[in-house]
Backbone as numpy.savetxt, mean C-alpha at the origin, in Angstrom:
# Nx Ny Nz CAx CAy CAz Cx Cy Cz
-7.49 -10.39 7.13 -5.85 -10.31 8.17 -5.26 -9.37 7.86
-5.02 -9.21 9.39 -4.02 -7.26 9.42 -2.63 -7.60 9.80
-2.06 -6.89 9.59 -0.42 -7.06 10.27 -0.01 -5.35 10.57
0.47 -5.49 11.39 0.91 -3.70 11.95 2.19 -3.37 12.62
2.83 -2.58 11.27 4.47 -2.32 11.86 4.54 -0.86 12.42
5.14 -0.53 13.59 5.09 0.44 14.04 6.62 1.03 14.41
6.86 2.41 14.00 8.17 2.52 14.50 8.60 3.94 15.28
9.12 4.38 15.98 9.70 5.82 16.38 10.93 5.89 16.31
11.49 7.12 15.94 12.92 7.57 15.90 12.73 8.56 17.20
14.27 8.75 17.83 13.99 9.62 19.33 13.53 10.86 18.93
12.69 11.43 19.92 12.17 12.35 19.89 10.72 13.06 19.03
10.46 11.69 18.01 9.53 11.87 17.40 8.43 11.07 18.04
7.12 11.28 16.65 5.97 10.41 17.23 5.82 9.01 16.46
5.33 8.05 16.97 5.40 6.75 16.35 4.63 6.81 15.01
5.14 6.13 13.97 4.69 5.74 12.71 4.04 4.21 12.50
2.91 4.24 12.05 2.33 3.01 12.06 2.20 2.37 10.87
2.16 1.82 10.15 1.44 0.85 9.00 0.79 -0.20 9.01
-0.12 -0.31 8.35 -1.55 -1.17 8.82 -1.85 -1.88 7.60
-1.19 -2.96 7.01 -1.28 -4.22 6.11 -2.33 -5.25 6.00
-3.38 -4.82 4.96 -4.13 -6.00 5.14 -4.64 -7.19 3.83
-4.43 -7.99 4.39 -4.50 -8.82 3.46 -5.73 -9.74 3.10
-5.85 -10.49 2.15 -7.19 -11.49 1.77 -7.05 -12.74 2.44
-7.96 -13.59 1.98 -8.20 -14.65 2.70 -6.91 -15.81 2.43
-5.84 -15.29 0.77 -5.38 -16.53 0.86 -4.21 -15.81 0.87
-3.90 -14.80 1.71 -2.75 -13.70 2.27 -2.22 -13.23 0.87
-2.70 -12.29 -0.06 -2.55 -11.30 -1.15 -2.31 -10.27 -0.39
-1.57 -9.14 -0.22 -1.55 -7.88 -0.17 -2.72 -6.79 -0.87
-3.44 -6.29 0.18 -4.60 -5.86 -0.75 -4.72 -4.32 -0.28
-3.89 -4.08 1.16 -3.91 -2.56 1.08 -2.97 -2.19 2.77
-2.76 -0.69 2.41 -1.90 -0.47 3.51 -2.19 1.36 3.89
-2.46 0.87 5.59 -2.97 2.14 5.64 -1.35 2.82 6.26
-0.77 3.91 5.92 0.31 4.68 6.16 0.15 5.51 6.83
-0.16 5.83 8.23 -0.07 7.06 9.16 1.70 7.30 9.70
1.94 8.57 8.58 3.27 9.07 9.09 3.24 10.66 8.79
4.07 11.19 8.31 4.50 12.87 8.14 3.30 12.88 7.00
2.71 11.90 6.60 1.76 12.40 4.90 1.08 11.38 5.09
0.18 11.02 6.11 -1.18 9.71 6.47 -1.85 9.53 4.77
-1.86 8.25 4.72 -2.37 7.86 3.27 -2.73 6.66 2.84
-3.37 6.21 1.81 -3.91 4.91 2.03 -3.42 4.40 0.97
-2.76 2.85 0.53 -2.33 2.54 -1.17 -3.21 0.98 -1.24
-3.74 1.09 -2.11 -4.46 -0.03 -2.63 -3.97 -0.82 -3.72
-3.99 -2.06 -3.80 -3.29 -3.01 -4.92 -4.58 -3.89 -5.27
-4.23 -4.05 -6.80 -5.27 -5.15 -7.39 -4.22 -5.98 -7.92
-4.91 -6.93 -8.25 -3.95 -8.43 -8.44 -4.68 -8.82 -9.69
-3.93 -9.59 -10.26 -4.53 -10.34 -11.84 -4.81 -12.08 -11.18
-5.04 -13.04 -12.21 -5.23 -14.01 -11.83 -4.83 -14.77 -11.05
-3.57 -14.62 -11.26 -2.13 -15.23 -10.40 -1.85 -14.76 -9.06
-2.55 -13.60 -8.91 -2.47 -13.08 -7.12 -1.20 -11.91 -7.41
-0.66 -11.70 -8.43 0.30 -10.68 -8.50 0.14 -9.56 -8.66
0.42 -8.19 -8.18 0.42 -7.14 -8.14 0.63 -6.40 -9.25
-0.81 -5.78 -9.45 -0.96 -5.06 -11.20 -0.85 -3.78 -11.42
-1.58 -3.56 -10.11 -1.55 -2.05 -9.81 -1.41 -1.47 -8.50
-1.07 -0.44 -8.26 -0.81 0.59 -7.00 -0.97 1.52 -7.04
-2.00 1.81 -6.00 -2.94 3.34 -5.96 -2.72 3.73 -4.66
-1.98 4.90 -4.87 -2.28 6.08 -3.50 -3.41 6.49 -3.31
-3.97 7.49 -1.92 -4.29 8.39 -1.78 -4.61 8.74 -0.08
-4.36 9.97 -0.43 -4.12 10.99 1.18 -5.24 11.67 1.15
-6.23 12.01 0.55 -7.38 12.89 0.53 -6.67 14.40 0.26
-6.12 14.82 -0.09 -5.28 16.07 -0.26 -5.98 16.01 -1.97
-6.75 17.16 -2.09 -7.47 16.97 -3.48 -7.00 17.80 -4.38
-5.77 18.58 -3.75 -5.31 19.77 -4.64 -4.03 19.43 -5.09
-3.72 18.07 -4.93 -2.31 17.47 -5.95 -2.74 16.24 -6.13
-2.65 15.51 -7.05 -2.77 14.37 -7.64 -2.09 13.09 -6.35
-2.85 12.22 -7.01 -2.52 10.78 -6.33 -1.75 9.95 -6.78
-0.46 9.54 -6.93 0.40 8.57 -7.31 -0.45 7.10 -7.76
0.07 6.57 -9.10 -0.16 4.92 -9.05 0.66 4.60 -10.24
1.27 3.23 -9.81 1.77 2.48 -10.83 0.88 1.14 -11.44
1.26 0.93 -12.45 0.85 -0.47 -13.48 1.78 -1.05 -13.85
1.47 -2.18 -13.46 2.73 -3.33 -13.61 2.41 -4.19 -14.96
2.93 -4.14 -15.91 2.86 -5.08 -17.17 3.67 -6.36 -17.11
2.92 -7.66 -17.27 3.78 -8.58 -17.20 3.66 -9.66 -18.86
4.95 -10.11 -18.97 4.74 -10.91 -20.06 5.61 -12.19 -20.20
5.16 -13.33 -20.01 6.11 -14.06 -19.93 7.00 -14.07 -18.17
6.09 -14.06 -17.26 6.39 -13.88 -15.97 7.85 -12.39 -15.91
7.77 -11.79 -16.63 8.99 -10.76 -16.47 8.00 -9.46 -16.60
8.55 -8.71 -16.24 8.12 -7.29 -15.74 8.77 -6.17 -16.85
């Protein structure tokens, strides 16, 4: 399942983000096409809560950011 969001500011090109979901409707990835095109992937735990967010922009001279989320007793 996918969802596409586009926006354009006056005098600029249209920016588009494509959201991809699994069969249960859980976010799995986003393709972002703006001034810095990149993909963002998500890993989920057994409760379908996001526990990792990883960016990749195919620019190997710079690192790609990622975030890890640790939950204990439903708090972050």
